[in-house]
XYZ file of C-alpha atoms in Angstrom:
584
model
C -13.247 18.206 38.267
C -16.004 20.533 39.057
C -16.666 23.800 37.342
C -16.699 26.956 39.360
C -20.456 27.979 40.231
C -20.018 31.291 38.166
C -19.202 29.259 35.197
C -21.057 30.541 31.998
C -21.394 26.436 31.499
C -23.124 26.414 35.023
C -26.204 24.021 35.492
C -28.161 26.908 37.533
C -29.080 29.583 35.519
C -28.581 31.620 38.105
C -25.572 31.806 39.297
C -24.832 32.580 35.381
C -23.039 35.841 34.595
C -25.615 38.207 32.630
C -24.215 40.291 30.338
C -23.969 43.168 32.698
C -22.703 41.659 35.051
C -24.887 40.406 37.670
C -25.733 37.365 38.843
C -28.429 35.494 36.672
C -28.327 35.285 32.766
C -30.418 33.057 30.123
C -30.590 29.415 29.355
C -29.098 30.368 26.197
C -24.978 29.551 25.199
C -23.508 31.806 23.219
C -20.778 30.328 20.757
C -18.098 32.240 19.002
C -18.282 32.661 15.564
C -15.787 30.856 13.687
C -15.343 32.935 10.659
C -13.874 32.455 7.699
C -9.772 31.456 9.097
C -11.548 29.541 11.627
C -13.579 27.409 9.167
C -10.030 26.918 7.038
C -8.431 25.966 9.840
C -11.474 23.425 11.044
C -11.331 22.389 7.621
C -7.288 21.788 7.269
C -7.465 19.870 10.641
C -10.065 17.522 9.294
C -8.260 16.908 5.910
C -4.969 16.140 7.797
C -6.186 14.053 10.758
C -5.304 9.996 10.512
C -8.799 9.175 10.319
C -9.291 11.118 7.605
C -6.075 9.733 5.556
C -7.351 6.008 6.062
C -10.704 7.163 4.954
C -9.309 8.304 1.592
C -6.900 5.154 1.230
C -10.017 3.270 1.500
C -12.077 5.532 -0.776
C -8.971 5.168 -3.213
C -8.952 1.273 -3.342
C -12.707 1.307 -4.131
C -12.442 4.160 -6.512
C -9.709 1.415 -8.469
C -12.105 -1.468 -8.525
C -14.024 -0.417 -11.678
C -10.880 -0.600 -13.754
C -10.818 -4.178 -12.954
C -14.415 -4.333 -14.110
C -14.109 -2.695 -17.037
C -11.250 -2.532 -20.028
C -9.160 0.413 -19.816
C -7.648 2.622 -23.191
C -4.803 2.820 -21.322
C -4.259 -0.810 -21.526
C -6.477 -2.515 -23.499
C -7.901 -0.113 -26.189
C -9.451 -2.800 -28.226
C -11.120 -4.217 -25.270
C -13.162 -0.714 -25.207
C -13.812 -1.025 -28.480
C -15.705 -4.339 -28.477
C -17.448 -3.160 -25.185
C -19.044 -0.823 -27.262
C -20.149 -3.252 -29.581
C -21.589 -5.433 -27.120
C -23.077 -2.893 -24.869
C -24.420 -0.108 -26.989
C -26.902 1.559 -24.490
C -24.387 1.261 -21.532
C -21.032 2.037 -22.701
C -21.624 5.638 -23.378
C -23.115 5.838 -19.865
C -20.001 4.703 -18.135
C -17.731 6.851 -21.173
C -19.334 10.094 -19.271
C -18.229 8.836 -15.923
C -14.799 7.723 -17.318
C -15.228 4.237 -16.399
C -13.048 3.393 -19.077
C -10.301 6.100 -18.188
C -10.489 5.369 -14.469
C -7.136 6.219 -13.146
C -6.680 9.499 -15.162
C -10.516 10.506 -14.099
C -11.317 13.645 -12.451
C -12.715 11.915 -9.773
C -9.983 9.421 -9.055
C -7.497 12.364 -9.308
C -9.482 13.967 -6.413
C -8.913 11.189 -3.914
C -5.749 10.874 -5.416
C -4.821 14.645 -4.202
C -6.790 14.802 -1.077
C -4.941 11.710 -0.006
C -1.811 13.418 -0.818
C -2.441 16.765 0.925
C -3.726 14.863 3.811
C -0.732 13.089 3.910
C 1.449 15.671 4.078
C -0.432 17.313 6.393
C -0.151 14.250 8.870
C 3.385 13.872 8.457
C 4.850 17.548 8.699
C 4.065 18.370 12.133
C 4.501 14.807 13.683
C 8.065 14.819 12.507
C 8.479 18.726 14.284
C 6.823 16.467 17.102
C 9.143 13.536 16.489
C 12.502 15.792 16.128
C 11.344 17.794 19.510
C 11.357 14.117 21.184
C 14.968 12.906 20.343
C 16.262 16.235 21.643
C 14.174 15.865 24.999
C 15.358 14.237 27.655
C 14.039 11.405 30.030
C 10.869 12.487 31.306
C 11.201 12.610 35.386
C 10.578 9.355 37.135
C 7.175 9.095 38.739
C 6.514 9.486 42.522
C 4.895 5.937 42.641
C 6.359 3.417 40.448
C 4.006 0.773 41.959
C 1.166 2.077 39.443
C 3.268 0.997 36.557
C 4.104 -2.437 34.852
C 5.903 -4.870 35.945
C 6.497 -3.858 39.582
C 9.323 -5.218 41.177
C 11.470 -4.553 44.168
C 14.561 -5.645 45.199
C 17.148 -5.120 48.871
C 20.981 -4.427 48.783
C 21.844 -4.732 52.419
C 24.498 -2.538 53.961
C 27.708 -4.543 53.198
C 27.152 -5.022 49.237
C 26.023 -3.158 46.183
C 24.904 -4.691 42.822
C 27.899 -6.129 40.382
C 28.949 -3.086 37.924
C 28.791 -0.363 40.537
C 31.413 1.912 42.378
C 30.371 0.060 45.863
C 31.500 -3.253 43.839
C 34.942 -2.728 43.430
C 35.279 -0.762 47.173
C 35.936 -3.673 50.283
C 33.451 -5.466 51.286
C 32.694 -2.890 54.251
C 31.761 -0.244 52.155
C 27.747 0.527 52.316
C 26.215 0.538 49.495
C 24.852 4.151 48.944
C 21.294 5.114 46.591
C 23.783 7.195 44.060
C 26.048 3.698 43.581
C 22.909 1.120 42.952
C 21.875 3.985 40.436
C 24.856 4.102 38.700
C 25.183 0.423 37.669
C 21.457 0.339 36.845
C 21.884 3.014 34.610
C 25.611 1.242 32.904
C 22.990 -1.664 32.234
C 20.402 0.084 30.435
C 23.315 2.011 28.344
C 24.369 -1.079 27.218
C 21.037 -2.018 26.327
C 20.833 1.345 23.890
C 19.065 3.367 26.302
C 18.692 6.642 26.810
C 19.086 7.773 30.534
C 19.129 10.485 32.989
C 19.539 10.595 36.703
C 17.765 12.399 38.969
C 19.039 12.753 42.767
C 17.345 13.812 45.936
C 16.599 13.367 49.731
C 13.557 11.907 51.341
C 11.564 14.701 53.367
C 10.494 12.544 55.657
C 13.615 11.007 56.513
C 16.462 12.819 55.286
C 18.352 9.821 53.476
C 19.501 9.934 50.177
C 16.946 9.185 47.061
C 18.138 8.714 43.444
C 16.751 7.093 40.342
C 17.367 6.361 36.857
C 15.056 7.369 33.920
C 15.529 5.288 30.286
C 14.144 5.601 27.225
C 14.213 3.782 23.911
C 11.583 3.006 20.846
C 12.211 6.059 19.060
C 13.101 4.089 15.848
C 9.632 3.049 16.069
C 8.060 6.686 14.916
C 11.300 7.002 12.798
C 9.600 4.310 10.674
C 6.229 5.143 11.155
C 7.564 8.479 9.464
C 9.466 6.904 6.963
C 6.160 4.896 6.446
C 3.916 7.722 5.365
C 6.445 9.843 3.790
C 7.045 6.574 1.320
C 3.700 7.007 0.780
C 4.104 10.005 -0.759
C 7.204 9.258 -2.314
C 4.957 6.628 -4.495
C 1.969 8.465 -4.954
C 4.121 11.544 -6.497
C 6.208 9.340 -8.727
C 3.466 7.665 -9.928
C 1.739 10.815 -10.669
C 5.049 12.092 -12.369
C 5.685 9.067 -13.973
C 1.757 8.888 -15.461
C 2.325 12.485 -16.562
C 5.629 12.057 -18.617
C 5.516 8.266 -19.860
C 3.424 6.433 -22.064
C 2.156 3.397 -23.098
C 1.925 2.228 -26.673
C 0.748 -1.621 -27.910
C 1.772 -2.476 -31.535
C 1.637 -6.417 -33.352
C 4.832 -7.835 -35.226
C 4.736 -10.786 -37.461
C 7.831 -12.571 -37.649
C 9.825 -10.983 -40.423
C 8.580 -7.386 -39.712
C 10.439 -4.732 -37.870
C 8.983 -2.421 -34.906
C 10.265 0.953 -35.194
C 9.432 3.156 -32.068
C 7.790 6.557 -33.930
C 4.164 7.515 -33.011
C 2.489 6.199 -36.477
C 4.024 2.935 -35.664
C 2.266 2.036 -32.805
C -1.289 0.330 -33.082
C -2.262 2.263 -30.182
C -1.129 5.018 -27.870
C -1.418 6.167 -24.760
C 0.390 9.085 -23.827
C 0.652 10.964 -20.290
C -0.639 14.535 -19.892
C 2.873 15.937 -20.168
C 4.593 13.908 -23.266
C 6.520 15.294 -26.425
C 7.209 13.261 -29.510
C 11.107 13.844 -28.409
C 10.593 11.063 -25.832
C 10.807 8.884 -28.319
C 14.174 6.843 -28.601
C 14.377 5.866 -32.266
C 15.666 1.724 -31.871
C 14.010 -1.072 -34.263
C 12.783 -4.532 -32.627
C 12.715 -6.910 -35.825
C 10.773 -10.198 -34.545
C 12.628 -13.079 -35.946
C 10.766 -15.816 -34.636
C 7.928 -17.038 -32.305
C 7.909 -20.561 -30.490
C 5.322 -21.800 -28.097
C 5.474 -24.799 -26.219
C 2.516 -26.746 -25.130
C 1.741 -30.001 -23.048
C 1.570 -32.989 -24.762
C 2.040 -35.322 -21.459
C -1.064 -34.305 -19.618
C -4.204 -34.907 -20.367
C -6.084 -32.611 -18.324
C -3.514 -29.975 -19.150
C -2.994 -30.903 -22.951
C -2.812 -28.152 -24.988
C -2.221 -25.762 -21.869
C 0.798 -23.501 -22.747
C 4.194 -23.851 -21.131
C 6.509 -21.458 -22.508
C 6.496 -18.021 -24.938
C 9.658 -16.910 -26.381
C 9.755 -13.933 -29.128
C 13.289 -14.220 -30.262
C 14.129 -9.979 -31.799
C 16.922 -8.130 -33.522
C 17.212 -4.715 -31.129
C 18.782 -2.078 -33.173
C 19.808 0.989 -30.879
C 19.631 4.860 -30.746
C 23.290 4.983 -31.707
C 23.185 2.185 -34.264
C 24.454 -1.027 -32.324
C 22.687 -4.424 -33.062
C 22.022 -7.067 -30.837
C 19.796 -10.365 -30.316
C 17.647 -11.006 -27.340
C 14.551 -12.923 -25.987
C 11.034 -11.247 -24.831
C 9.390 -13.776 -22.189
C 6.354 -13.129 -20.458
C 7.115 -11.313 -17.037
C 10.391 -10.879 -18.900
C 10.709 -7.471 -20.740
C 13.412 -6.386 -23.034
C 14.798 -3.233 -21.665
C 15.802 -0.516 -24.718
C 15.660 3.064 -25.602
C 14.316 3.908 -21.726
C 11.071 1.587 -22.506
C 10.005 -2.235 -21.035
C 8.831 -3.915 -24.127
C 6.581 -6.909 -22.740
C 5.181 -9.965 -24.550
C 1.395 -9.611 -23.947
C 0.307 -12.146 -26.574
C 0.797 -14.320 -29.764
C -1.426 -16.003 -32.684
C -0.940 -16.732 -36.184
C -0.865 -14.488 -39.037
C -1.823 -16.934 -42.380
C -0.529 -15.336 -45.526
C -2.536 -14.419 -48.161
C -2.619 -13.591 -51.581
C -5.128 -12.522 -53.961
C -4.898 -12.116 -57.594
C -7.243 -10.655 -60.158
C -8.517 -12.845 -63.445
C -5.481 -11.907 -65.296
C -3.170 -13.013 -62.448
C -2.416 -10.013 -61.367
C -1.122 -10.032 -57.913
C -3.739 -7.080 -56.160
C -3.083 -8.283 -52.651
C -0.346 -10.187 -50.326
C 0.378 -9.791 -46.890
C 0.637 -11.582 -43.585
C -2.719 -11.188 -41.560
C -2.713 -11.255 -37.940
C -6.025 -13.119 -36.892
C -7.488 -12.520 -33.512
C -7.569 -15.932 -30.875
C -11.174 -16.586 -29.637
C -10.466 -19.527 -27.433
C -7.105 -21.233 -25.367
C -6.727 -23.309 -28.555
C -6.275 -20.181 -30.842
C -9.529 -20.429 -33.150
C -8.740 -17.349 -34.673
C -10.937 -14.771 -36.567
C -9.530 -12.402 -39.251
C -10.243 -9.594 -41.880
C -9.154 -9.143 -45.919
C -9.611 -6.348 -47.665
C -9.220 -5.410 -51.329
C -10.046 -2.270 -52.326
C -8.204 -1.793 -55.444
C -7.101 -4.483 -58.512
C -10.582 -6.273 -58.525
C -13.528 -5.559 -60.807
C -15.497 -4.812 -57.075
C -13.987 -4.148 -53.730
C -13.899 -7.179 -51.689
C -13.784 -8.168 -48.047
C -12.819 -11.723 -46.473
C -14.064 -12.468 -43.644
C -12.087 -16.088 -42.369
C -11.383 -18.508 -39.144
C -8.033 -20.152 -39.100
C -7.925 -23.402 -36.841
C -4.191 -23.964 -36.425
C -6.024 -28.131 -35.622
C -8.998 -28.355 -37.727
C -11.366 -30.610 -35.759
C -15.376 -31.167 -37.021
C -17.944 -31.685 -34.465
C -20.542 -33.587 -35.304
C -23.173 -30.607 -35.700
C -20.501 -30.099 -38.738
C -19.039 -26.860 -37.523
C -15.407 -26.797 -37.003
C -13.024 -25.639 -34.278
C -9.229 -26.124 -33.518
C -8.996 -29.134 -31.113
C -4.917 -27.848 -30.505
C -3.109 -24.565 -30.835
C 0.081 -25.804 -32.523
C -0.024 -26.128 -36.524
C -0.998 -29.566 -36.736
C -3.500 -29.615 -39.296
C -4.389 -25.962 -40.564
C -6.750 -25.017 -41.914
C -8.423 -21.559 -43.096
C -12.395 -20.876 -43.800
C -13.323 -17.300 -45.858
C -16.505 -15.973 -46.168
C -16.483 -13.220 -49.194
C -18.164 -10.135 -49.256
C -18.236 -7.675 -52.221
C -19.799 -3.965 -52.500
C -18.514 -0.625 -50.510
C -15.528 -1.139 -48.300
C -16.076 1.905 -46.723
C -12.750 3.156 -46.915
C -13.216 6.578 -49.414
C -15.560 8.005 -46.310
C -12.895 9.212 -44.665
C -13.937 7.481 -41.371
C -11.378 5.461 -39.329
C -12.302 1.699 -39.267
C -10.666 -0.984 -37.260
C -8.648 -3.897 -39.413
C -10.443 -6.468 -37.274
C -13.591 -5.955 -38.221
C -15.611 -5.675 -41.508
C -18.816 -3.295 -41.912
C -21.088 -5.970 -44.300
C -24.493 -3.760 -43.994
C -23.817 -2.438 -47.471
C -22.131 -5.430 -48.951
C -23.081 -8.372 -50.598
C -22.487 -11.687 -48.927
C -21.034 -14.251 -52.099
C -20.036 -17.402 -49.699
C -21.282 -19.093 -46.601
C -24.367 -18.242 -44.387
C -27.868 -18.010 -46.112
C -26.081 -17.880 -49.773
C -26.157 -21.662 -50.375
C -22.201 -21.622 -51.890
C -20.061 -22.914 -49.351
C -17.459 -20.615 -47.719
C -13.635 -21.127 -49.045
C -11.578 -23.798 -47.634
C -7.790 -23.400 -47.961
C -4.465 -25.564 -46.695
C -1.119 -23.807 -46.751
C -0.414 -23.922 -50.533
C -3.676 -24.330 -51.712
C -5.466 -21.622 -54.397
C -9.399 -21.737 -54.821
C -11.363 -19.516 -57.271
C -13.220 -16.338 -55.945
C -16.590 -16.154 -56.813
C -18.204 -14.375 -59.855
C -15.156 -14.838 -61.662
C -14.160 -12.114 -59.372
C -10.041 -13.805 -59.295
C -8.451 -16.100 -56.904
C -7.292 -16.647 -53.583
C -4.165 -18.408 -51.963
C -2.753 -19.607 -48.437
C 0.568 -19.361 -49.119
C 1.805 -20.233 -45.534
C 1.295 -19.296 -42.150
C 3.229 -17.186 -39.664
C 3.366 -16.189 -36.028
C 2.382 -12.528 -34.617
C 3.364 -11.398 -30.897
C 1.563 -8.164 -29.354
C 4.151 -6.293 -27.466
C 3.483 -3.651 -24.957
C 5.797 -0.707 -24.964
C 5.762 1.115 -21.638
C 8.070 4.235 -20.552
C 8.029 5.365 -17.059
C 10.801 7.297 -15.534
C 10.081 6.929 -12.564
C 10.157 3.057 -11.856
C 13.124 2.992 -10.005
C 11.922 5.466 -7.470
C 8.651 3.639 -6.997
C 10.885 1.042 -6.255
C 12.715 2.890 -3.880
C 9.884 4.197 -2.078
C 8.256 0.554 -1.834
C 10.700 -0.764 -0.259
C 10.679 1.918 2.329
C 7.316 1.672 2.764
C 7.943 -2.067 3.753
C 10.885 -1.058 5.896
C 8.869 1.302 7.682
C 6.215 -0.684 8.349
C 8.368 -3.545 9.980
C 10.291 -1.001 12.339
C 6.744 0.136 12.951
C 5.446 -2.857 14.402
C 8.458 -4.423 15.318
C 10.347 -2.073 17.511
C 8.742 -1.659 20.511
C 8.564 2.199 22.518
C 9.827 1.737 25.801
C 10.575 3.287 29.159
C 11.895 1.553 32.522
C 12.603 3.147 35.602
C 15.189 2.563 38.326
C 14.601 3.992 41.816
C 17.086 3.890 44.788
C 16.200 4.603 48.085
C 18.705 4.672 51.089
C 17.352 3.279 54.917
C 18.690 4.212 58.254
C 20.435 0.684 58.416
C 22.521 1.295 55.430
C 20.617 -0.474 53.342
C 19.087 0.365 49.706
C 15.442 -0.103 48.589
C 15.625 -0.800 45.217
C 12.183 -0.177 42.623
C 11.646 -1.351 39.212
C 9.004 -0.329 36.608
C 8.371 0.228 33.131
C 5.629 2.098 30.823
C 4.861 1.370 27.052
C 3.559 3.271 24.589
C 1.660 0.867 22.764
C 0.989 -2.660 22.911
C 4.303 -4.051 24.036
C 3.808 -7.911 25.613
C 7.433 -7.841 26.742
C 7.525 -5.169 28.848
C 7.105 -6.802 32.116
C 9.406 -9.657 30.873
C 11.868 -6.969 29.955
C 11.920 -5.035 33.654
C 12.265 -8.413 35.142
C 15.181 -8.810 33.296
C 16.492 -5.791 34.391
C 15.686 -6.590 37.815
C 17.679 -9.897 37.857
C 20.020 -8.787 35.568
C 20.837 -5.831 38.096
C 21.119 -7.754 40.914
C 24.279 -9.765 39.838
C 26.110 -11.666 41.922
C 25.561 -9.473 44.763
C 23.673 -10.438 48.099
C 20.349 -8.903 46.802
C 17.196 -9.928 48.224
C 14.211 -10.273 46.752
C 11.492 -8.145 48.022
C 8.083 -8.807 47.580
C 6.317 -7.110 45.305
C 3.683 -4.778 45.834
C 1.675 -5.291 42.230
C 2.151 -5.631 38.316
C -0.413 -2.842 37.047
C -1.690 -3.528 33.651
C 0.852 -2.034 31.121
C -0.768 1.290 29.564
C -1.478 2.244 33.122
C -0.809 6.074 32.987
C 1.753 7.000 36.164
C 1.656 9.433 38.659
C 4.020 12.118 36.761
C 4.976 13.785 40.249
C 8.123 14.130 40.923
């Protein structure tokens, strides 16, 4: 449509208005000033637009990658640890950007809340938009249906009318009449759960009667699309609330030794921004036992493992006892927290005594696995009962196994020929500095190295039950036996039910969605001066729908009954999407 000559758009200059008035003005457009509401609103309508929401979906899911590439405190603390260790220069580079804190980050929270706001944003006023539309009727049926999909016509001569109508059930004699075709067509679509309204008329042109039928279904299809995004939210705000008021807590158990769930139990802790000690329940896990089963059968799978079962005493909040199993991807549910299994080794006991035979030192030592058949490295330390402070550090290979370069490895992880290797260290332990060291590892740079390496005395070899001397009459050492360790994960979140919840709606709004096509068909009667009844079919989608054409045939035949309806030919099938002539 052309713009009026005067237009201030105008291509000749000068038939522009001027500012006073007359005739000709400059080349130049004026613009209206925004201002500051009108930049908040441009703003708010860019935040809350659908492209803008998949945008920041996207930007979320690469925003999450790092944590894959990187270990997390959150989850693995002692992974960060070691990454420090082996990356000195980088890992404080990526600590700045919180590369190792990636999902509590400033920057992930951003997208995090724009993507929520934007949300929102999307969903509020299509919902006013949706709620308007299931209180609207039928819109009116177009002037020409022949534009539309799946044209069809059909002819009810003067002496029948289709099956279901009021003409029907009259003697054969009646004629059928526009209003009576209109009525069955619109019984049919009722049946098929649509929504209708009739419109009546008469032809200018020749004074008979018009009518039609106007049906309308598909409106589950936004229903879910709603319920879609609103799930969304549902999961992004329980997961935020969730974050904020659980934790996450990792702690190792030898078999024997009891768990009790206080904060200076836990190896390591990870609280959210919002937790209080009193979220603690107070229940015990005692580990009883550990079993592993490997393959045996195999060969290219021997040694793999098949099966982890911790075997606990639970002792409740309110006293009761009870036995259970922890399984990987099989938690034990108590005091509001998912305790998983998240791994296993073997935790040799040792005991040192000084000259005199003085036990100075006994415990169970969890060693850490290096490889799938559980070489495992391990730290003593002595800092009190000795004439010096001493540090062990030792490999345990559950299947001792010599290469032929002479070093050793474990060749299976089961106990089937143990075996435990100590290198001894003796000087400053470092422990009266009042700096926190880790139990894995020992600090040798101011300690004296007494076995193994460059020393020329070979490092201590022990078998469960055997004793060897320390060196410079310094006492002795014993492997008394050797135990089992499991790493459990301790994780509270509230809110794991509605995630859940809100999942599941997700998925359930997705497949409606997609599914559940949005669909309106048209019926339109038109009477003839020989008593006769022109009969029009059509149908418009909103959307891809493939059936539509297939479904107004249906209607078409289905209509037509058992009555003497002829087919008509058909004037067209427009390609469905085709917008309609909306006059009435």
């Amino acid at each position: 449509m052309s713009r009026p000559s005067d237009h201030i758009d105008s291509p000749d200059p000068a038939r522009r208005p001027a500012p006073d008035g007359s005739g000709s003005g400059s080349d130049d457009i004026t613009m209206p000033k925004l201002g500051f509401v009108g930049y908040l609103r441009w703003f708010w309508r860019q935040l809350t637009s659908m492209r803008t929401a998949l945008f920041l979906l996207l930007l979320l899911a690469l925003a999450a990658v790092p944590g894959s590439l990187v270990p997390q405190r959150a989850a693995d603390p002692n992974g960060v640890t070691q990454y420090f260790v082996d990356n000195p220069d980088l890992a404080p580079v990526l600590d700045k950007i919180q590369a190792f804190d990636v999902y509590t980050s400033v920057w992930f929270s951003s997208i995090y809340l724009l993507l929520f706001v934007s949300l929102i944003g999307c969903i509020i006023p299509r919902t006013k938009h949706h709620f308007d539309a299931l209180r609207a009727k039928p819109p009116r049926t177009p002037a020409r249906l022949s534009r539309l999909a799946g044209f069809t016509t059909r002819e009810v001569p003067a002496s029948a009318a289709p099956a279901g109508s009021a003409a029907s059930t009259a003697s054969a004699a009646s004629a059928a009449s526009a209003a009576s075709v209109v009525d069955s067509a619109r019984t049919l679509l009722k049946r098929q759960r649509y929504r209708t309204v009739v419109f009546t008329g008469f032809d200018r042109a020749t004074g008979l009667e018009t009518a039609s039928v106007s049906a309308e279904r598909g409106y589950l299809r936004e229903t879910g699309n709603l319920v879609f995004h609103s799930a969304l939210v549902g999961i992004l705000l329980a997961v935020g609330i969730g974050g904020g008021f659980g934790y996450q807590g990792q702690r190792v158990v030898v078999e024997g030794q009891t768990f009790v769930n206080t904060l200076l139990a836990y190896d390591s802790f990870n609280p959210g921004r919002f937790f209080s000690d009193g979220a603690l329940s107070p229940y015990q896990i005692t580990l009883d036992s550990f079993s592993a089963t490997y393959e045996t059968q195999s060969l290219k799978a021997f040694g793999q493992p098949l099966d982890y079962t911790a075997a606990v005493t639970t002792t409740d909040a309110d006293g009761s006892v009870s036995d259970a199993d922890i399984k990987v991807n099989d938690p034990l549910k108590i005091g509001g927290t998912d305790v998983y299994l998240l791994g296993n080794g073997y935790a040799p006991t040792i005991t040192v005594r000084n000259p005199a035979g003085d036990v100075v030192f006994t415990d169970s030592v969890p060693f850490l696995p290096q490889d799938a058949n559980l070489t495992s490295l391990g730290v003593v330390k002595v800092p009190d009962g000795l004439p010096e402070q001493v540090g062990m550090i030792g490999f345990f290979y559950p299947t001792q196994s010599e290469a032929q370069s002479g070093v050793y490895f474990s060749s299976f992880p089961d106990l089937q020929y143990p075996v435990l290797t100590l290198n001894v260290y003796d000087g400053d332990l470092g422990l009266n500095d009042g700096v926190p060291a880790s139990v894995y590892s020992l600090d040798t740079d101011t300690m004296n190295q007494l076995t193994g390496g460059a020393t020329g005395v070979d490092s201590i070899e022990l078998k469960p039950g055997d004793t060897a001397e320390l060196p410079n009459g310094l006492g002795t050492v014993s492997l008394d036996g050797v135990k089992r360790f499991a790493s459990f994960d301790v994780h509270h979140d509230a809110t794991q039910g509605w995630v859940l919840l809100f999942a599941l709606l997700v998925l359930a709004g997705l497949l409606t969605s997609l599914f559940i096509p949005r669909r309106r068909l048209w019926v339109k009667a038109t009477s003839r001066a020989d008593g006769s009844v022109h009969v029009e079919y059509a149908g418009l989608a909103r959307g891809d729908d493939p059936r539509l054409v297939e479904a107004v045939a249906a209607l078409a035949d289905k209509h037509a009954g058992s009555a003497p309806v002829e087919d008509a030919p058909s004037t067209g099938s427009p390609t469905p999407g085709t917008p309609p002539d909306t006059k009435a």
